Every structure is written in structure tokens, then in C-alpha cells.
Amino acid sequence: MTTASVTRHIERLIVPRLEQLPVISYYAKIRGWPYVLSWIHRITGIMLVLYMLIHVYTLSFLRAPEAYDAKMRLLRLPVFVMLEWALAIPVIFHALNGGRLLLYEIFGVRKDEAMIRWVFGLSSLYVLLLGLMMVCGSQRVTPVFYWLTTLLAACILGYVIYTRIWKTDITLGWKLQRISGGFLLMMIPAHMLFMHLNLSMGHEAGVVIARMQNIFIKIVDITLVISVLFHGGYGLLSIAKDYVFSKWLKTLFKAAVCAVMVFFGWIGTKLVILI
Ligand code: HEM
């Protein structure tokens, strides 16, 4: 069975059910799937920004390992384990649909129907794979090896996008958001898988701190923090452009988003450097 037929099978399982959902089916019929997907992309983008801020805040407890371990013990309750697993849905959907948009905008791939099928199919495969890993919970890998290969793949994709768009007349912010999108396409799903290779990877302060003391891992973490904050912040500003028309409000929103992103960037970077 090829990957294409697996994704087709999964899509046949998912799309008919999505088409039965009241709001989604209505808009998919009158505006088409690309319209629905662009809305889901926005909503998942905002969800990821909120989650990312909470995540950086939770990680700041690593400076007091007992407090971090106490919080993580709470996360082992079945309801939080389910929520952690469910988080993979907006993450992988936004990542793969973002990948679809990059292929569409930058590489001129116009096979939208097939790409939408791939987004649903691969997203479901990823969520199932993550669930399986969480249940098994016994994988081992060398963090430096894992992150070296992932970082290399992420930089190559970011560079390919850079070569395609850098000389265009579009704004610098737009270009950086697409380049960071390509970079994050590799880094974020890999980050989630890594954290669930086994229970201690992201849930035991001692294991996390030992890993973060490696200089290479520090570089990986700082690049991740900066690119996620920039990408998410710019995303919020581009959503606001469609709804906020007063010049004064626009400036206020821009200042607020920049202040929040810089503040969390500072917390995240300081944590990575000092730990
Ligand atoms: C995981 C890999 C990711 C990829 C490939 C990706 C890709 C993209 C792309 C291409 C866009 C532009 C969509 C458009 O303007 O039509 C976008 C928008 C956005 N992204 Fe991401 N992104 C990723 C991760 C993230 C993360 C981690 C966050 C949150 C911190 C985030 C937040 C946003 C927001 C808020 C928008 C604006 C939504 C919109 O304008 O439709 N993204 N993303």
C-alpha cells in the first residue's frame, strides 16, 4: 500500500465526517475547502500563539526544578495526557497546511485538491503516530544527533524558500514569515515527537536541564524561540490588518504584540542561556 493510498483512505474517513459538521459543511459548500482551510489556519495559528506563551511561562519553572516537577506531575493525569495528545491536531494541521500554502505561493504548486487531501491524511497519520509513541513511551535517541539532522533539514528548507523569495518586491516581514514557516515546518512537529519519545524527555526537570546544558541544544532552542515568536507575532499582525481599520488602533495593537513577543523572547532566551 503506497503513502498516497493510505492518505486517500484516511481522507475518505475524515472528510465525510467534516462535511457533516454544521458550520464547516455550510462554508465548504458555498465557499469551498480552501476558504474553510484558511479560517482553520488562522484559528490554529492563534491557538498556537497562546499555547506558546503558556509553554514559555511553564518552562521558566525549570529554574526551580521541584516546582517544574510538581507541575509535570499534574500533567500526568489522564485528562491532561489526552489534552497534550489533542494539541498535536492544531499543531500538525497548521504546519502541513502552512506547507501547502508555501508550495502554493512560492513554488507555484496549484494542485489544491490533492494537497488538501495530503494535509488531512498526513495530519491524521502524525496524530496517530504521536499517540502510539505516548502509549509506548520507551524510545531513546541522542538529542544532539536528533536535533542536528532536524536543524539541517529545517535550515535547508528555510534556505530554499529564501532563494525563491528574497529578491521579490514583497515586504521584509512577509519574506521572513515565509522563511520562518519553512524552518518551523521541520522543527515544530519534530519538537513534539521528541518530547514524547519517552515520558522523561519533557516531563522531568533533571532530564530537560541536563539536555539544555549542551551548547548545541542551546543554539537549537534559541533559534526555535526566536523564529516561533517572530512567526506568530507577524501572523497576529497580518490577521489584525483584515479587521482593524483605525490607524491608531493598528499602531496600538502592533506595539502590544511586539511588547509581548519581546518579553517572552527575553524570558525564553534568558532561561536557555542561564540554565
Ligand atoms: C509548524 C510550522 C509552521 C508553518 C509551516 C507555518 C506556516 C504559516 C504560513 C505559510 C502562514 C501564512 C498564511 C497566510 O497568510 O495565508 C502562517 C500564518 C500564521 N502562523 Fe504559522 N506556521 C507554522 C507554525 C506556527 C506557529 C508555531 C505559530 C504560533 C506561534 C504560528 C502562528 C501563525 C499565525 C498567527 C499566522 C497568521 C494566520 C493567517 O494569517 O492565516 N505558526 N503560518
Short mmCIF file of N, CA and C in Angstrom, two decimals, residues 24 26 43 118 127 168 172 177 204 226 250 268 275:
data_model
loop_
_atom_site.label_atom_id
_atom_site.label_comp_id
_atom_site.label_asym_id
_atom_site.label_seq_id
_atom_site.Cartn_x
_atom_site.Cartn_y
_atom_site.Cartn_z
N ILE A 24 -18.81 24.04 9.26
CA ILE A 24 -17.82 23.67 8.25
C ILE A 24 -18.50 23.25 6.94
N TYR A 26 -21.40 24.00 5.79
CA TYR A 26 -22.06 25.15 5.16
C TYR A 26 -21.05 25.97 4.34
N ILE A 43 -7.32 30.20 12.96
CA ILE A 43 -7.71 29.83 14.33
C ILE A 43 -6.59 29.00 14.98
N TRP A 118 -3.69 15.58 1.10
CA TRP A 118 -2.44 15.24 1.80
C TRP A 118 -2.40 15.86 3.19
N VAL A 127 -0.83 12.43 14.03
CA VAL A 127 -1.50 12.40 15.35
C VAL A 127 -1.54 10.96 15.89
N THR A 168 12.24 39.34 -4.40
CA THR A 168 10.93 39.88 -4.82
C THR A 168 10.68 41.22 -4.12
N LEU A 172 9.67 42.87 3.83
CA LEU A 172 10.65 42.06 4.55
C LEU A 172 9.94 41.14 5.56
N GLN A 177 8.44 35.83 7.41
CA GLN A 177 7.43 34.91 7.94
C GLN A 177 7.38 33.63 7.12
N GLU A 204 10.61 15.59 33.08
CA GLU A 204 11.45 15.54 34.29
C GLU A 204 12.48 16.65 34.22
N ILE A 226 13.12 32.25 18.92
CA ILE A 226 13.06 33.50 18.13
C ILE A 226 12.17 33.33 16.90
N LYS A 250 -4.43 50.21 15.08
CA LYS A 250 -3.44 49.34 14.44
C LYS A 250 -2.09 49.50 15.12
N GLY A 268 12.45 33.46 27.44
CA GLY A 268 12.89 32.19 26.86
C GLY A 268 14.40 32.15 26.67
N ILE A 275 20.47 28.42 32.19
CA ILE A 275 20.25 27.11 32.84
C ILE A 275 21.50 26.23 32.78
#
